Amino acid sequence: MKQSKDMKPWTTLLAVAFVIFNGGPALIGAAQGTSDKGWNAITSFFSPPTELANDFGSYKSPLVSNDGRRVTTSADWPQRRREILAKWTELMGAWPPLIEKPKIEYLNQEKRENFIQHRVRLEIAPQQIEEAYLLIPEGPGPFPAMVIPYYEPKSSIGQSDVKLRDFGLQLSKRGFVTLSIGSPGGTARDPSIGQAQCQPLSFLAYVAANCLNALSRLPQVDAKRIGIVGHSYGGKWAMFASCMYEKFACGVWSDGGIVFDEKRPNVNYWEPWYLGFDKNQKRVPGVPTKDNPRTGAYKTMIETGCDLHELHALIAPRPFLVSGGSEDRPERWRALNHSIAVNKLLGHTNRVAMTNREGHNPTPESNEQIYLFLEHFLSETRRPE
C-alpha cells in the first residue's frame, strides 16, 4: 500500500471547534508532518490500493442530507452528523441514560510484569453488574486507556487458551490502562440487555460508553485519551461504540465486517444478538433466505438502503483502524473512502486506516500494527502538523 496523496494542510477553526464540542482529544494534526519511526511504520495504512482510490462503490454518500442537499462546508457537518445519528438511533432504539459515575468494586489484585491487574465488578448498565479486569501500569500516569470488549474478558488479559486476543495484556505492558469486558450476561448469542429498548449491538455500544465513563474517573487515566479495540464480535462492538459515542478518542475494529454483506456468513448483523432482534418474530441463525427472512432493525436497514459506512462517518474526525482479515478485504476501501471524504471536508487526512491479513484470526504482525496505531494517536507526545 502506498502513502496517500490527498493531504491538504488546512484546518478551519470550525472543524477544530467541532472536535472540541464533541469531546474528542486534541488530535488535530497528530498524523501529519512527522518523520518519527512510529509514524513511518503506519503511514501506509491510510491510503487504499491505487485501483481503489476514490472508488466509492454503490454506497450512498453520507455527505448528502436527507433532503438531498450536499454538505459542502465543515460548518454544515455537525447538523448532518446529528441527522445520521438520529436516523440510526431511530432504527435501533434509543439508549438508556448513560451512567455518569459507574460503580467499580475492587475484588482482588495481583502484580503482573510492569502493571497491576485488578479483578473488578463494574456497573455497565442500570441494575447490571459484570466482572471485568482493570490493568493499570506502574507509575504516576495519567495514562492513555482502552476499553477491550470480547466474548469474555480473560482472553483479553492473556489468561485463556485463545491466542493473540490479549490486547489488554499487551497494551498495559506498553503503558495503557485497559478495561477488559465480556458479553453482558456471559453469552454473546443471548446478551442480557436488561430493560433497554434497543437492538443488542447498540446496547453493547452503550455498555462500552459506560466503561469509558468509568475509566475517565480514574486518577491514573487521561480522560481525553481513551480508545476501544476489539476483534470479531468485539470488533463489531468496538465499531458501534466508537462511532456512536463521541468521547472515544479512536477505535480499532478487527475483522468484524465493516459493511453489510450477506455473501459472508460471519458478517452476520442479521442475527438477533446484533441488529435482527424482533420480539414478535424468531428466526433460525444463518444467512437470510426466503424461508428464513431478515428480521428486526436489520430488515428495515436493508429495505431502506442503509449501510454501515453511514455509521463510520460519525467518528470523523477521530481516527480509526480496520484490522482486516477474511471478512474485511481491501475491497472495503470503497466504503472507507466515504469516511476519507468526510474527513477531507473537515480539513483532515490520515484518519482512516486499514491493514489486511489473509485469515480471520489476528496475527503477531496485525496486532503489532494495532499497537503502533494506538501508540501514535494516544501517546502523550503529540506530533506537530
C-alpha positions as MATLAB code, in Angstrom:
seq = 'MKQSKDMKPWTTLLAVAFVIFNGGPALIGAAQGTSDKGWNAITSFFSPPTELANDFGSYKSPLVSNDGRRVTTSADWPQRRREILAKWTELMGAWPPLIEKPKIEYLNQEKRENFIQHRVRLEIAPQQIEEAYLLIPEGPGPFPAMVIPYYEPKSSIGQSDVKLRDFGLQLSKRGFVTLSIGSPGGTARDPSIGQAQCQPLSFLAYVAANCLNALSRLPQVDAKRIGIVGHSYGGKWAMFASCMYEKFACGVWSDGGIVFDEKRPNVNYWEPWYLGFDKNQKRVPGVPTKDNPRTGAYKTMIETGCDLHELHALIAPRPFLVSGGSEDRPERWRALNHSIAVNKLLGHTNRVAMTNREGHNPTPESNEQIYLFLEHFLSETRRPE';
ca = [
       0.000    0.000    0.000;
       1.233    3.495   -0.834;
       1.117    6.701    1.119;
      -1.944    8.893    0.490;
      -1.542   11.880   -1.821;
      -4.695   13.686   -0.677;
      -3.112   15.616    2.180;
      -4.161   19.271    2.345;
      -2.525   21.418    5.051;
      -5.571   23.440    6.109;
      -7.698   23.180    9.188;
     -10.624   25.511    9.729;
     -11.481   26.934   13.116;
     -14.948   25.455   12.729;
     -13.500   21.975   12.314;
     -11.399   22.464   15.428;
     -14.450   23.663   17.326;
     -16.350   20.583   16.143;
     -13.721   18.292   17.678;
     -13.783   20.164   20.978;
     -17.576   20.274   21.041;
     -17.742   16.514   20.571;
     -15.443   15.833   23.497;
     -12.675   14.373   21.363;
      -8.991   14.672   22.243;
      -6.665   17.237   20.793;
      -5.597   15.040   17.898;
      -5.570   17.792   15.301;
      -2.571   17.142   13.094;
      -1.411   14.133   15.101;
      -0.915   12.188   11.906;
       0.686   14.869    9.776;
       4.100   16.308    9.162;
       6.129   13.885   11.244;
       9.184   11.775   10.468;
       9.327    9.697   13.634;
       9.878    5.963   13.399;
       6.411    5.087   14.733;
       4.638    7.199   12.133;
       6.785    5.800    9.347;
       5.704    2.305   10.398;
       1.996    3.086    9.984;
       1.874    5.711    7.242;
       0.928    3.196    4.530;
      -2.194    2.133    6.454;
      -4.009    5.332    5.467;
      -4.264    5.004    1.702;
      -6.118    2.455   -0.399;
      -4.543    0.484   -3.221;
      -4.253    2.618   -6.337;
      -7.049    0.775   -8.096;
      -9.463    1.556   -5.229;
      -8.513    5.180   -4.585;
     -11.559    7.443   -4.994;
     -13.746    4.403   -5.716;
     -16.920    4.941   -3.665;
     -18.723    1.871   -4.905;
     -22.527    1.903   -4.779;
     -22.698    3.323   -1.254;
     -24.743    6.480   -0.782;
     -22.625    9.444    0.251;
     -23.032   10.394    3.934;
     -22.408   13.960    2.773;
     -25.879   14.089    1.190;
     -28.540   15.173    3.680;
     -31.974   13.603    3.999;
     -33.467   16.391    1.898;
     -30.989   15.713   -0.919;
     -28.707   18.678   -0.310;
     -24.975   18.027   -0.348;
     -22.865   19.088    2.627;
     -20.126   21.286    1.192;
     -18.586   23.013    4.224;
     -17.298   21.908    7.594;
     -19.811   24.265    9.220;
     -22.644   22.127    7.816;
     -21.247   18.800    9.006;
     -22.364   18.877   12.679;
     -26.006   19.147   11.586;
     -25.570   16.303    9.085;
     -23.867   14.204   11.768;
     -26.812   14.753   14.095;
     -29.125   13.726   11.270;
     -27.269   10.441   10.711;
     -27.100    9.666   14.429;
     -30.819   10.374   14.831;
     -31.632    8.061   11.935;
     -29.613    5.176   13.344;
     -30.955    5.763   16.834;
     -34.494    5.590   15.485;
     -33.693    2.367   13.629;
     -32.011    0.638   16.571;
     -33.820    2.178   19.523;
     -32.584    4.782   21.974;
     -30.054    4.060   24.697;
     -30.978    4.198   28.356;
     -29.493    7.234   30.129;
     -25.732    6.969   30.402;
     -24.253    6.278   33.824;
     -22.091    9.283   34.690;
     -20.307    7.593   37.597;
     -20.387    3.814   37.144;
     -19.651    1.904   40.340;
     -16.440   -0.135   40.491;
     -15.916   -2.749   43.209;
     -12.340   -3.996   43.521;
     -12.308   -7.737   44.292;
      -8.600   -8.609   44.225;
      -5.342   -7.612   42.615;
      -2.059   -9.140   41.540;
       1.235   -7.812   40.254;
       1.993   -8.872   36.668;
       5.124   -7.741   34.885;
       5.004   -3.900   34.860;
       1.340   -3.429   35.813;
      -1.219   -4.297   38.469;
      -4.174   -6.472   37.489;
      -7.444   -5.803   39.308;
     -10.456   -8.079   39.118;
     -13.454   -5.806   39.487;
     -17.228   -5.718   39.431;
     -18.388   -2.904   37.180;
     -21.760   -1.220   36.753;
     -22.305   -1.467   32.984;
     -25.998   -0.512   32.880;
     -28.773    0.249   35.358;
     -29.072   -2.719   37.725;
     -26.439   -4.647   35.736;
     -23.073   -5.554   37.203;
     -20.426   -7.570   35.353;
     -16.991   -8.851   36.263;
     -14.145   -7.232   34.373;
     -10.370   -6.825   34.530;
      -8.701   -3.478   35.041;
      -4.957   -3.408   34.291;
      -3.046   -0.336   35.464;
       0.623    0.283   34.584;
       3.057    1.122   37.345;
       3.987    4.777   37.569;
       2.253    8.090   38.207;
       0.303    8.487   34.965;
      -2.037    9.726   33.751;
      -2.012    7.076   31.050;
      -3.984    6.549   27.859;
      -6.651    3.894   28.283;
      -8.511    1.310   26.234;
     -11.842   -0.454   26.528;
     -11.457   -4.017   25.244;
     -14.686   -5.941   24.578;
     -14.770   -9.624   23.690;
     -16.886  -12.699   24.334;
     -15.265  -12.968   27.765;
     -12.562  -10.867   29.427;
      -9.868  -13.432   30.259;
      -8.730  -13.827   26.660;
      -8.070  -10.084   26.550;
      -5.711  -10.281   29.526;
      -3.837  -13.349   28.259;
      -5.343  -15.810   30.723;
      -7.135  -18.219   28.397;
      -6.169  -20.723   25.710;
      -7.257  -18.305   22.976;
      -4.186  -16.852   21.307;
      -3.495  -13.355   20.006;
      -6.615  -11.803   21.532;
      -4.640  -10.465   24.517;
      -4.999   -6.782   23.645;
      -5.381   -5.826   27.305;
      -2.199   -7.579   28.385;
      -0.065   -6.242   25.548;
      -1.335   -2.673   25.736;
      -0.908   -2.494   29.507;
       2.699   -3.641   29.064;
       3.060   -0.674   26.705;
       1.710    1.844   29.215;
      -2.062    1.797   28.692;
      -4.707    1.357   31.357;
      -7.006   -1.341   29.968;
     -10.509   -2.422   30.919;
     -11.418   -5.850   29.524;
     -15.081   -6.824   29.499;
     -17.214   -9.697   28.228;
     -20.695  -10.075   26.837;
     -23.387   -8.908   29.298;
     -24.804  -11.961   30.998;
     -21.899  -14.083   29.820;
     -23.221  -15.231   26.443;
     -22.831  -13.435   23.123;
     -25.839  -15.091   21.480;
     -28.196  -14.095   24.260;
     -26.778  -10.941   25.839;
     -28.565   -9.555   28.857;
     -29.845   -6.105   27.920;
     -31.989   -5.505   30.998;
     -34.835   -3.102   30.362;
     -33.168   -1.453   27.374;
     -35.360   -0.950   24.301;
     -32.621   -1.023   21.681;
     -31.001   -3.621   19.459;
     -28.420   -5.764   21.283;
     -25.459   -4.407   19.296;
     -26.457   -0.853   20.133;
     -26.770   -1.893   23.771;
     -23.202   -3.218   23.637;
     -22.102    0.226   22.420;
     -23.973    1.720   25.375;
     -22.125   -0.630   27.739;
     -18.801    0.458   26.225;
     -19.768    4.119   26.700;
     -20.353    3.463   30.404;
     -16.987    1.696   30.551;
     -15.357    4.825   29.144;
     -17.145    6.899   31.764;
     -15.781    4.603   34.468;
     -12.228    4.841   33.135;
     -12.403    8.613   32.760;
     -12.906    9.000   36.513;
      -9.755    7.087   37.454;
      -6.849    9.316   38.511;
      -4.451    7.126   36.516;
      -6.318    7.823   33.243;
      -6.193   10.778   30.870;
      -9.903   11.074   30.013;
      -9.149   12.611   26.614;
      -7.066    9.612   25.527;
      -9.459    6.662   25.779;
      -9.950    4.359   22.802;
     -11.562    0.993   22.107;
     -10.309   -2.120   20.308;
     -11.993   -5.433   19.629;
     -11.797   -8.482   17.389;
     -14.659  -10.214   15.541;
     -17.675   -9.947   17.893;
     -15.580   -7.414   19.793;
     -14.772   -5.674   16.503;
     -18.447   -5.052   15.782;
     -18.867   -3.901   19.384;
     -15.870   -1.534   19.145;
     -17.060   -0.107   15.822;
     -20.541    0.755   17.050;
     -19.229    2.163   20.327;
     -16.547    4.405   18.828;
     -18.904    5.736   16.162;
     -21.882    6.349   18.445;
     -20.072    7.750   21.488;
     -18.003   10.796   20.635;
     -15.853   10.612   23.774;
     -13.872    7.706   22.358;
     -10.656    9.217   21.027;
     -10.182    6.497   18.423;
     -11.252    2.989   17.510;
      -9.719   -0.224   16.171;
     -12.042   -2.762   14.575;
     -10.532   -6.175   13.876;
     -12.296   -8.136   11.124;
     -15.835   -7.735   12.381;
     -17.239   -6.956    8.944;
     -17.469   -3.212    8.470;
     -20.378   -3.238    5.991;
     -23.418   -5.435    5.455;
     -22.535   -8.457    3.296;
     -24.872  -11.433    3.027;
     -22.277  -13.290    0.952;
     -20.170  -13.614    4.107;
     -21.862  -15.741    6.826;
     -19.636  -14.274    9.548;
     -20.672  -10.707    8.723;
     -23.872  -11.635   10.491;
     -25.529   -8.397   11.534;
     -28.869  -10.039   10.696;
     -28.691  -12.239   13.796;
     -30.947  -11.357   16.759;
     -27.960  -10.807   19.041;
     -26.791   -7.979   16.755;
     -29.379   -6.000   14.756;
     -32.020   -8.605   13.929;
     -33.848   -8.766   17.251;
     -37.630   -8.813   16.850;
     -39.776   -9.595   19.868;
     -42.600  -10.725   17.572;
     -40.623  -12.895   15.172;
     -37.933  -15.516   15.664;
     -35.549  -16.721   13.003;
     -33.098  -19.586   12.741;
     -29.451  -18.454   12.864;
     -27.839  -18.197    9.451;
     -27.778  -16.122    6.280;
     -31.229  -14.712    5.437;
     -33.228  -16.671    2.877;
     -36.795  -16.679    1.603;
     -37.664  -19.289    4.229;
     -35.584  -17.625    6.943;
     -36.083  -13.912    6.267;
     -34.495  -10.846    7.765;
     -35.937   -9.502   10.987;
     -35.736   -6.504   13.295;
     -33.833   -3.327   12.580;
     -31.590   -5.141   10.111;
     -34.589   -5.861    7.876;
     -35.542   -2.181    7.823;
     -31.958   -1.105    7.184;
     -31.625   -3.339    4.140;
     -35.048   -2.385    2.783;
     -34.271    1.338    3.082;
     -30.754    1.115    1.623;
     -28.799    1.783    4.813;
     -25.264    0.533    5.267;
     -22.595    0.838    7.913;
     -20.481    3.387    6.070;
     -23.008    5.930    7.367;
     -22.126    4.886   10.902;
     -18.392    5.164   10.134;
     -18.900    8.809    9.193;
     -19.988    9.609   12.752;
     -16.458    9.069   14.073;
     -14.907   11.825   11.928;
     -12.515   13.466   12.544;
     -11.399   10.960   15.172;
      -9.074    8.281   13.732;
      -9.885    4.608   13.277;
      -8.146    1.498   12.008;
      -9.764   -1.504   10.355;
      -7.556   -4.528   11.027;
      -8.957   -6.551    8.173;
      -8.835  -10.306    7.656;
     -11.085  -12.733    5.836;
     -14.208  -10.591    6.385;
     -12.722   -7.188    5.632;
     -10.697   -7.442    2.459;
      -9.114   -4.475    0.605;
     -12.375   -4.008   -1.331;
     -13.825   -2.478    1.842;
     -11.922    0.682    0.925;
     -14.931    1.534   -1.255;
     -16.893    2.110    1.933;
     -13.969    3.677    3.798;
     -13.426    6.218    1.025;
     -16.641    7.893    2.179;
     -15.093    8.468    5.613;
     -11.991    9.848    3.934;
     -14.254   12.294    2.084;
     -15.912   13.425    5.329;
     -12.535   13.965    6.978;
     -11.313   15.851    3.925;
     -14.298   18.181    4.217;
     -13.340   18.783    7.854;
      -9.739   19.530    6.914;
      -8.145   16.254    7.963;
      -6.216   13.473    6.307;
      -4.759   10.233    7.645;
      -7.682    9.454    9.930;
      -8.997    6.354    8.114;
      -6.724    3.317    8.079;
      -6.875   -0.320    7.084;
      -4.449   -3.216    7.207;
      -5.049   -6.650    5.728;
      -4.160  -10.250    6.505;
      -5.350  -13.483    4.920;
      -7.332  -15.122    7.729;
      -9.880  -14.040   10.301;
      -7.654  -14.683   13.315;
      -5.237  -11.935   14.388;
      -1.554  -12.484   13.700;
       1.521  -11.150   15.519;
       2.005   -8.712   12.646;
      -1.599   -7.449   12.600;
      -1.566   -6.979   16.367;
       1.687   -5.043   16.219;
       0.102   -2.781   13.608;
      -2.774   -2.151   16.020;
      -0.421   -1.297   18.873;
       1.635    1.086   16.722;
      -1.543    2.845   15.580;
      -2.773    3.272   19.152;
       0.607    4.403   20.438;
       0.769    7.017   17.704;
      -2.656    8.517   18.285;
      -2.918    8.151   22.056;
       0.671    8.646   23.164;
       1.380   11.648   25.356;
       3.774   13.189   22.821;
       1.781   14.890   20.085;
       3.100   15.097   16.538;
       3.214   18.585   15.009;
       1.347   19.499   11.854;
];
